[in-house]
Tab-separated table of C-alpha atoms in Angstrom:
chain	number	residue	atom	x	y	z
A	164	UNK	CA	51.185	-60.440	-22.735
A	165	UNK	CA	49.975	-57.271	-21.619
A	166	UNK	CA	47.752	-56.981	-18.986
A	167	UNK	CA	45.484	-54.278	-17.201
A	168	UNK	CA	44.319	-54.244	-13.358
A	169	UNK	CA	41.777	-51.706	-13.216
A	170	UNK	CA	40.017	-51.976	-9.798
A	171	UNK	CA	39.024	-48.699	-8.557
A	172	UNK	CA	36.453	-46.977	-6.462
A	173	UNK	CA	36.094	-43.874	-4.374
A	174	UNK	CA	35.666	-46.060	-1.171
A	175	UNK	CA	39.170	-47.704	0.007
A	176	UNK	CA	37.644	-51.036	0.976
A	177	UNK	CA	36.717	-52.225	-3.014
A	178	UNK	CA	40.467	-50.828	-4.145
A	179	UNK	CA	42.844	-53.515	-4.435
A	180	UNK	CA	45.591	-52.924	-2.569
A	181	UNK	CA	48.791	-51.850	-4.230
A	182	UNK	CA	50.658	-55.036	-2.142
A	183	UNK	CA	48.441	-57.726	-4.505
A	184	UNK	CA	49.072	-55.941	-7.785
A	185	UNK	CA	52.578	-56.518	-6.751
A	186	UNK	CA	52.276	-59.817	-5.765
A	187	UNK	CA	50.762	-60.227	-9.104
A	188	UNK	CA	54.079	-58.781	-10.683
A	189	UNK	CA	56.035	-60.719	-8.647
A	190	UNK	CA	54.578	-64.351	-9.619
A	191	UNK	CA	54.215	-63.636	-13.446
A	192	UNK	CA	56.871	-61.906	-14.688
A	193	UNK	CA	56.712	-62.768	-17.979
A	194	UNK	CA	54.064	-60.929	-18.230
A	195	UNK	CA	53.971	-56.678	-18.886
A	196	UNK	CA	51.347	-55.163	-15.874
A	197	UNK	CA	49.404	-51.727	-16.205
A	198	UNK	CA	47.734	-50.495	-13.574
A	199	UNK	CA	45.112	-48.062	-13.306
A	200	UNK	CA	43.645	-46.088	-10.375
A	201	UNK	CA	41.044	-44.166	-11.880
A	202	UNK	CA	38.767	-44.698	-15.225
A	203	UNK	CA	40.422	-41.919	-16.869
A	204	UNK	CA	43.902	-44.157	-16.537
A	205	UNK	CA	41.919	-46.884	-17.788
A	206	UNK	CA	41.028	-45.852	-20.586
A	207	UNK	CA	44.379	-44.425	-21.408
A	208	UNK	CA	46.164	-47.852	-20.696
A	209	UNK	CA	43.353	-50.298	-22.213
A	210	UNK	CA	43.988	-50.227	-25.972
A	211	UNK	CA	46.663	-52.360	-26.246
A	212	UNK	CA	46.160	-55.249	-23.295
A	213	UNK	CA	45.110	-58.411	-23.457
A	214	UNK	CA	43.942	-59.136	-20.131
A	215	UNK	CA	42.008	-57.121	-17.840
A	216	UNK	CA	41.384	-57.641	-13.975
A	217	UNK	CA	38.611	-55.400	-13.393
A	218	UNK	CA	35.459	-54.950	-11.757
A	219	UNK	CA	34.333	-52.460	-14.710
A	220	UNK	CA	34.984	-52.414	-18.613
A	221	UNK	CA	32.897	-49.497	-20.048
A	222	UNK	CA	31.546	-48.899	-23.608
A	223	UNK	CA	34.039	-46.304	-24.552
A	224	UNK	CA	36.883	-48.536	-23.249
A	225	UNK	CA	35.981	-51.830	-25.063
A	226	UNK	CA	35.726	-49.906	-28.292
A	227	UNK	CA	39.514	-48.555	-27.035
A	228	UNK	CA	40.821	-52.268	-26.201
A	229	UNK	CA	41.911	-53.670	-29.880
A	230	UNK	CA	43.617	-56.917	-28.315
A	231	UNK	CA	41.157	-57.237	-25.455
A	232	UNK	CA	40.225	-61.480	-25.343
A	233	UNK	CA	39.577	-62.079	-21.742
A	234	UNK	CA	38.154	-59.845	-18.732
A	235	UNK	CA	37.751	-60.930	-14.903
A	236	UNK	CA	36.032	-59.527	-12.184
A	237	UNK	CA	37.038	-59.403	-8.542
A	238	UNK	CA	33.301	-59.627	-7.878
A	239	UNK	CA	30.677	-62.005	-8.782
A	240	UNK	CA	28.100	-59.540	-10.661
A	241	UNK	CA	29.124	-58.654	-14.089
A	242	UNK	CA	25.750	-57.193	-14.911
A	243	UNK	CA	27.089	-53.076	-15.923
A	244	UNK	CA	29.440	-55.074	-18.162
A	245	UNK	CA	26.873	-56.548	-20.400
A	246	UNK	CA	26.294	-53.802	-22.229
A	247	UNK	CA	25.211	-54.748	-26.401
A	248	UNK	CA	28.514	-54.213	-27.715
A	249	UNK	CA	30.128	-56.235	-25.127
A	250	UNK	CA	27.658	-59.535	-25.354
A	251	UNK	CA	28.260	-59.404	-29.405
A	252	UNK	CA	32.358	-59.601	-28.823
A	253	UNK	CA	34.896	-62.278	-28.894
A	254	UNK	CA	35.627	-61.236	-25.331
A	255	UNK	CA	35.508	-63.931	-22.681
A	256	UNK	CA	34.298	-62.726	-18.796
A	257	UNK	CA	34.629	-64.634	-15.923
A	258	UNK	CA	33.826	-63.527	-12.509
A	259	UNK	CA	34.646	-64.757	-8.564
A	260	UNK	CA	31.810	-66.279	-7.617
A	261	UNK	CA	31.015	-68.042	-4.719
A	262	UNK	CA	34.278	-66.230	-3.377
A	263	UNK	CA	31.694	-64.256	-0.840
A	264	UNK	CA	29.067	-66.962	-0.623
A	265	UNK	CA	29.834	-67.347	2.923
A	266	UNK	CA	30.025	-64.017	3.995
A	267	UNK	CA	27.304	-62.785	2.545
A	268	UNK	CA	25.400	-65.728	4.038
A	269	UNK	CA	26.146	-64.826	7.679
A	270	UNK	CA	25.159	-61.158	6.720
A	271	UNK	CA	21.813	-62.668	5.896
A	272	UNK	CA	21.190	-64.808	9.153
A	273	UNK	CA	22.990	-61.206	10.888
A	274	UNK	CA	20.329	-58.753	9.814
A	275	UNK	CA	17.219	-61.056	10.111
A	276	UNK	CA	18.235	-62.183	13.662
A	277	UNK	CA	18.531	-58.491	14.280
A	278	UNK	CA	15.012	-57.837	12.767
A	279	UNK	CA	13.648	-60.627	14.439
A	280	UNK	CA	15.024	-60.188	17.618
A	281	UNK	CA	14.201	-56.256	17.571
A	282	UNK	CA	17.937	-55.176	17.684
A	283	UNK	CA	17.539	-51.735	15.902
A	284	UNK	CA	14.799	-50.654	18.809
A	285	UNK	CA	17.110	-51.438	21.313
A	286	UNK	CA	20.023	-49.946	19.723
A	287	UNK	CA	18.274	-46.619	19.670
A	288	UNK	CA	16.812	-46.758	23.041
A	289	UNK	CA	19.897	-47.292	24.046
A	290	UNK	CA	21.381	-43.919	22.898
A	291	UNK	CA	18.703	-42.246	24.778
A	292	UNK	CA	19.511	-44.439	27.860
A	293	UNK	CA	16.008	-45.518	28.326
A	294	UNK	CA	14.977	-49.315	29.378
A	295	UNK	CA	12.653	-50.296	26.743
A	296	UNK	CA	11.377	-53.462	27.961
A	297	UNK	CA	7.787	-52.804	27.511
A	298	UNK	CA	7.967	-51.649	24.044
A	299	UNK	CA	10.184	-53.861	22.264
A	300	UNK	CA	8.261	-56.979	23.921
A	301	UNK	CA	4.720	-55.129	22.940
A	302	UNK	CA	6.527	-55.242	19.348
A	303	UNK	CA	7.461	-59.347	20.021
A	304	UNK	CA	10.655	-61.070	19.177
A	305	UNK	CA	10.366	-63.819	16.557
A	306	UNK	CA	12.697	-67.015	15.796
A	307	UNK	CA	14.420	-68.212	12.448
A	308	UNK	CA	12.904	-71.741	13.852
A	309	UNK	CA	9.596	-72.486	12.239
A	310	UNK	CA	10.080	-69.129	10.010
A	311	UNK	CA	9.331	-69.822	6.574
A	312	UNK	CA	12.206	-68.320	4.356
A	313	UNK	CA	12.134	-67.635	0.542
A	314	UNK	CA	15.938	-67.193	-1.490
A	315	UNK	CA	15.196	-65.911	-4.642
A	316	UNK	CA	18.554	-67.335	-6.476
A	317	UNK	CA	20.249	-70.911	-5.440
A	318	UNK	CA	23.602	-69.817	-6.807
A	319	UNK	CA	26.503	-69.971	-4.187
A	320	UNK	CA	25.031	-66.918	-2.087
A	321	UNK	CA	21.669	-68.278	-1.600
A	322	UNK	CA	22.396	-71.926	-1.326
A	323	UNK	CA	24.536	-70.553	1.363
A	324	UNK	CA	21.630	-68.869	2.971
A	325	UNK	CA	19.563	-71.868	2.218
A	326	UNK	CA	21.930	-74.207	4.514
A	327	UNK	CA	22.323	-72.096	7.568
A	328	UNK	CA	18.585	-70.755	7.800
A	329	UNK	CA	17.392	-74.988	7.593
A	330	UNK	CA	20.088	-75.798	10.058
A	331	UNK	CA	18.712	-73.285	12.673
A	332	UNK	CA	15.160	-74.583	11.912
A	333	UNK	CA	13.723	-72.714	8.863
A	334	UNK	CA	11.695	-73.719	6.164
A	335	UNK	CA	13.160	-73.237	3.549
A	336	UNK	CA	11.971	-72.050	-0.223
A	337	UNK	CA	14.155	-71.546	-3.583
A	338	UNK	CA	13.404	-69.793	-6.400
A	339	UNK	CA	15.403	-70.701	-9.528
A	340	UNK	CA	15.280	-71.199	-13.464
A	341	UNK	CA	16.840	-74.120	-13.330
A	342	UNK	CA	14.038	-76.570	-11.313
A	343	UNK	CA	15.435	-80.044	-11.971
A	344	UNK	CA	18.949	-78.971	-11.316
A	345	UNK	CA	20.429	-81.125	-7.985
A	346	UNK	CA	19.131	-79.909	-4.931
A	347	UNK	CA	20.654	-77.103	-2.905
A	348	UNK	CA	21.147	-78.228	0.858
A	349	UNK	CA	18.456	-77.193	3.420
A	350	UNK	CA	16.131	-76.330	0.420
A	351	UNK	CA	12.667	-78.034	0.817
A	352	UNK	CA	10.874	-77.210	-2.109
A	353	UNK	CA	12.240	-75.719	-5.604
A	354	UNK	CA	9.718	-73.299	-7.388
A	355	UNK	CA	10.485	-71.821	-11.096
A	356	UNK	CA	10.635	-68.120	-11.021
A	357	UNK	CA	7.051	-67.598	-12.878
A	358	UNK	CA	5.845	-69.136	-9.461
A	359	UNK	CA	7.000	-66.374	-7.481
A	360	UNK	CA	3.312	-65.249	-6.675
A	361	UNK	CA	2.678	-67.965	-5.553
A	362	UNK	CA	4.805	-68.714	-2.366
A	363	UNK	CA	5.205	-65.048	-1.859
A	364	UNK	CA	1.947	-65.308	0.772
A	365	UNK	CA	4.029	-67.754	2.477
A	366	UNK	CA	7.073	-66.479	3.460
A	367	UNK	CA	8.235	-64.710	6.710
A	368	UNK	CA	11.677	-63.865	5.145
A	369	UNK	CA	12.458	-63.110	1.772
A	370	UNK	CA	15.818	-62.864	0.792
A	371	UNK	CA	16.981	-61.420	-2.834
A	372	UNK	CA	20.198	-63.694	-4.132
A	373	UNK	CA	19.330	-63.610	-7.626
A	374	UNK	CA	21.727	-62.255	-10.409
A	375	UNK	CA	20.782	-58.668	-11.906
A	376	UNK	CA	19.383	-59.467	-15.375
A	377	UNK	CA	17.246	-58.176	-17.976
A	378	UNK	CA	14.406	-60.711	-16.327
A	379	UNK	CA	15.510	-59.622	-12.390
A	380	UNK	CA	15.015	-56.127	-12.900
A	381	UNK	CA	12.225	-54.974	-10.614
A	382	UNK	CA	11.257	-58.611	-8.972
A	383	UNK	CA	10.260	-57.034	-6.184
A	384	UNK	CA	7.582	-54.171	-7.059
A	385	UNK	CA	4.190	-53.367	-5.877
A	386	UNK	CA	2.449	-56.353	-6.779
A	387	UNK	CA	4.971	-58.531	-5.058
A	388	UNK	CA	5.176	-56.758	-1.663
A	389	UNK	CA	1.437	-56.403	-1.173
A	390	UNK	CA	2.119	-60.270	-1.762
A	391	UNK	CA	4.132	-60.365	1.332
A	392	UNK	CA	2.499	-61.110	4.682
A	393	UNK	CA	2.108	-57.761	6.962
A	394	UNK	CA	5.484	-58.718	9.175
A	395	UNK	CA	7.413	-60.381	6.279
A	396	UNK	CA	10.813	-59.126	6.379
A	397	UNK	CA	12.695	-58.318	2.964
A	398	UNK	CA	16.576	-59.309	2.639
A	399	UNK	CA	18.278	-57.343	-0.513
A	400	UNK	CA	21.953	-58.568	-1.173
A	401	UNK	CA	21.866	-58.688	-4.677
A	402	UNK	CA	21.483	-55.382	-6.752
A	403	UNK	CA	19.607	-52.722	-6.021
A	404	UNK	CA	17.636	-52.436	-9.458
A	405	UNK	CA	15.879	-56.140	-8.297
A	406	UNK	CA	13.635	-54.059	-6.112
A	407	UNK	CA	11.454	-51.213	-6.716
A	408	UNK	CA	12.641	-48.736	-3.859
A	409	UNK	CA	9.905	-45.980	-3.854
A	410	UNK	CA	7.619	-49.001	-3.758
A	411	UNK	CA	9.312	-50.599	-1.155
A	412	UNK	CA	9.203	-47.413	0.650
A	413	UNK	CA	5.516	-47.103	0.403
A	414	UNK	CA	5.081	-50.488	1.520
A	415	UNK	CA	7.204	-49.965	4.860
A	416	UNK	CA	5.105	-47.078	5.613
A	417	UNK	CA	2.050	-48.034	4.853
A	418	UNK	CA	3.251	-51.509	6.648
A	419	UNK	CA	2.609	-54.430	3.744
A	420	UNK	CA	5.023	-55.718	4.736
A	421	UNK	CA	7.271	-55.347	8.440
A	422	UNK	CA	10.723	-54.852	7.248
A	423	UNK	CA	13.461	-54.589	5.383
A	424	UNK	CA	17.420	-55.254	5.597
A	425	UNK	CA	19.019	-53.726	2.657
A	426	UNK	CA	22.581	-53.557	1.732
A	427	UNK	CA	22.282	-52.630	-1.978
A	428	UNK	CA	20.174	-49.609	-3.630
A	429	UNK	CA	19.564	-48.086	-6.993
A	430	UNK	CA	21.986	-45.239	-6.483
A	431	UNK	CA	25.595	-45.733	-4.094
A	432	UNK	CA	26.000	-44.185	-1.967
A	433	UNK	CA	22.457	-44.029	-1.035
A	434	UNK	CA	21.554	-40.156	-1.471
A	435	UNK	CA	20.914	-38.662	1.570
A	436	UNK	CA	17.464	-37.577	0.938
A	437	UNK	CA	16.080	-41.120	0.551
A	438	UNK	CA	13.237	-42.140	2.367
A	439	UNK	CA	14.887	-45.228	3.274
A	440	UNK	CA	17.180	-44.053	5.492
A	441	UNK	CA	14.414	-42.226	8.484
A	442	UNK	CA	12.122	-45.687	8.047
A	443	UNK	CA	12.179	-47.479	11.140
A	444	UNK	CA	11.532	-50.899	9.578
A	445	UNK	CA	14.394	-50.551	7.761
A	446	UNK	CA	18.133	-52.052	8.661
A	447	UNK	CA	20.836	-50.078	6.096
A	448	UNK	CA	23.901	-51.496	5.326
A	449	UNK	CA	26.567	-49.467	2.957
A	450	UNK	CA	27.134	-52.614	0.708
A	451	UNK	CA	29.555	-54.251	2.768
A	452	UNK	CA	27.586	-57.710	3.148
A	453	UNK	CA	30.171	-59.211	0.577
A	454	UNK	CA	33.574	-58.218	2.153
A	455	UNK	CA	35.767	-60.451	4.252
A	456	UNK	CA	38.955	-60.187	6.158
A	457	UNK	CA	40.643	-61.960	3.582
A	458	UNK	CA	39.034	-60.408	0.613
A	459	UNK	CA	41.660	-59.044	-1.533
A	460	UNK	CA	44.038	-62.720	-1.031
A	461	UNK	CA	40.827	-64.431	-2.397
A	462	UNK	CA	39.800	-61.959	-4.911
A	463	UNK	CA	43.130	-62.264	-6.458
A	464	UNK	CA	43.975	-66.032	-5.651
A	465	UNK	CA	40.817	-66.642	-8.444
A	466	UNK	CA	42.365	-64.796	-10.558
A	467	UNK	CA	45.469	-65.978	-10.772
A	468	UNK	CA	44.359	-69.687	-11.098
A	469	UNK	CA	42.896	-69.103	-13.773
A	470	UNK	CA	45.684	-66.335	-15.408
A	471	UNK	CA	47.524	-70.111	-15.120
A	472	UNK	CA	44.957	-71.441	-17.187
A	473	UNK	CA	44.366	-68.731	-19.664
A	474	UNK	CA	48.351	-69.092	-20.237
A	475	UNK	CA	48.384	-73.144	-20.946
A	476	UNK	CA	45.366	-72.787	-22.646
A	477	UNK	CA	42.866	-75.081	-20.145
A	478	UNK	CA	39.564	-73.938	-19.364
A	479	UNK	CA	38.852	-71.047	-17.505
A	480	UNK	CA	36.492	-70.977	-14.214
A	481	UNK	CA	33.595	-68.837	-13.751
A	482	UNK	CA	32.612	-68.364	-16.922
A	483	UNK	CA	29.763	-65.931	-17.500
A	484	UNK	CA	27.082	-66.611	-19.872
A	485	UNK	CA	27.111	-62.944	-21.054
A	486	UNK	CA	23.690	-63.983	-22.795
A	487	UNK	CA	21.867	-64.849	-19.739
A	488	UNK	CA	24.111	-62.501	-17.412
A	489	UNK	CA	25.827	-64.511	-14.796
């Protein structure tokens, strides 16, 4: 069996490393292995595999891949993959979730302590060596205990956020499709998503965990951040299209809401002349809330397991409902 590893990307840290495609190699050799640095290669080497290991399949290239039956991705969102002609195949996707639940979950309780605790102002006073005492306290320091935090999405990233902000003393609020599925730990209360209106008001932390679909695109707009109490802070590790960013900017500056910790955007990089970047209610991170020091061994541990499974013909993990996009 053929099969294609096509994880690329112009910044090192989402490249697998050539040492796991060998690894790979080395503990299924009965099995041919292409791999591709760039999309160009991908293309070129696609038409005949079987199997691809890749964080993207594009249009052009599933038209390419004749023998193509099964796709996985090093990463839990799948969503640029579920294009038309992709959800109407035979072709079988499965992704890692779960694999940074963790992670991503500390990056959460990271930036909102930060926020909270006024970390940015004293980060910057601090390159201009002056003792800002007076002004961050005029600007008050708030606590995750007795907060009341919204996750939008109780899959494995924001049940993780769920546990950790009730164990330090949060309230805490899901938002999910699925109401009367088992309850995630540290959740208090379970809302459907056309209720999102309605604990908006309540909420001193939101936090986006919710899969980029057809129905998440643009959650957060206008409507919902004027919503938002005055020093609500907004949490964004999902996708960047789940929140309108020129209203978001809007709302920082015009302070509905008090601000924002973003690690995802519409366009990555973030171009330099977005507004986002000279807000001062805003905490940017370059999409690294996900990565973990053993990344790559987990990323391609998944895989493998279930490259075991796809050979003796069990069930594969992850599967993703290419219908309802995750």
């Amino acid at each position: 069996m053929r099969i294609l590893i096509a994880i690329h990307s112009p910044f090192a840290m989402w490249r697998i490393p050539q040492g796991h495609v060998e690894c790979l190699r080395r503990d299924f050799p009965h099995h041919e292995w292409r791999h591709a640095r760039d999309e160009e290669e991908a293309q070129r080497l696609i038409p005949d595999v079987e199997v691809a290991f890749s964080s993207q399949v594009t249009r052009a290239q599933l038209a390419s891949a004749r023998r193509l039956q099964w796709i996985h991705s090093p990463t839990a969102g799948v969503g640029s993959m579920l294009f038309t002609e992709m959800k109407e195949s035979g072709v079988v996707i499965t992704n890692s979730r779960g694999m940074a639940a963790d992670t991503m979950a500390e990056h959460v309780l990271a930036v909102t302590l930060a926020l909270f605790r006024r970390i940015p102002e004293a980060v910057r006073s601090q390159t201009t060596r002056i003792w800002a005492q007076d002004a961050i306290s005029a600007l008050g320091s708030r606590t995750i205990a007795g907060a009341t935090v919204l996750v939008i999405g109780l899959g494995a990233i924001g049940s993780a956020v769920a546990s950790r902000m009730a164990r330090l003393g949060a309230y805490v609020i899901g938002i999910r499709r699925r109401v009367s599925a088992p309850p995630a730990d540290g959740v208090a209360e379970v809302v459907p998503p056309d209720r999102l209106a309605d604990v908006l008001p309540a909420a001193d932390v939101v936090v986006v965990a919710a899969p980029h679909t057809r129905e998440t695109r643009g959650l957060i707009g206008p409507a919902e951040l004027r919503a938002m109490k005055h020093d609500a802070i907004l949490v964004n590790v999902s996708r960047g299209r789940l929140v309108d960013e020129d209203a978001l900017a809007t709302a920082l500056v015009e302070q509905w809401i008090g601000g924002a910790a973003l690690d995802v955007f519409v366009r990555e990089p973030l171009p330099p002349d977005s507004p986002l970047w000279d807000l001062s209610g805003v905490l940017i991170t370059p999409h690294t809330s996900g990565f973990r020091p053993d990344h790559w061994d987990a990323a391609t541990r998944i895989f493998a397991e279930n490259l075991r499974r796809f050979d003796s013909g069990q069930p594969l993990l992850n599967v993703v409902d290419k219908q309802a996009g995750y």
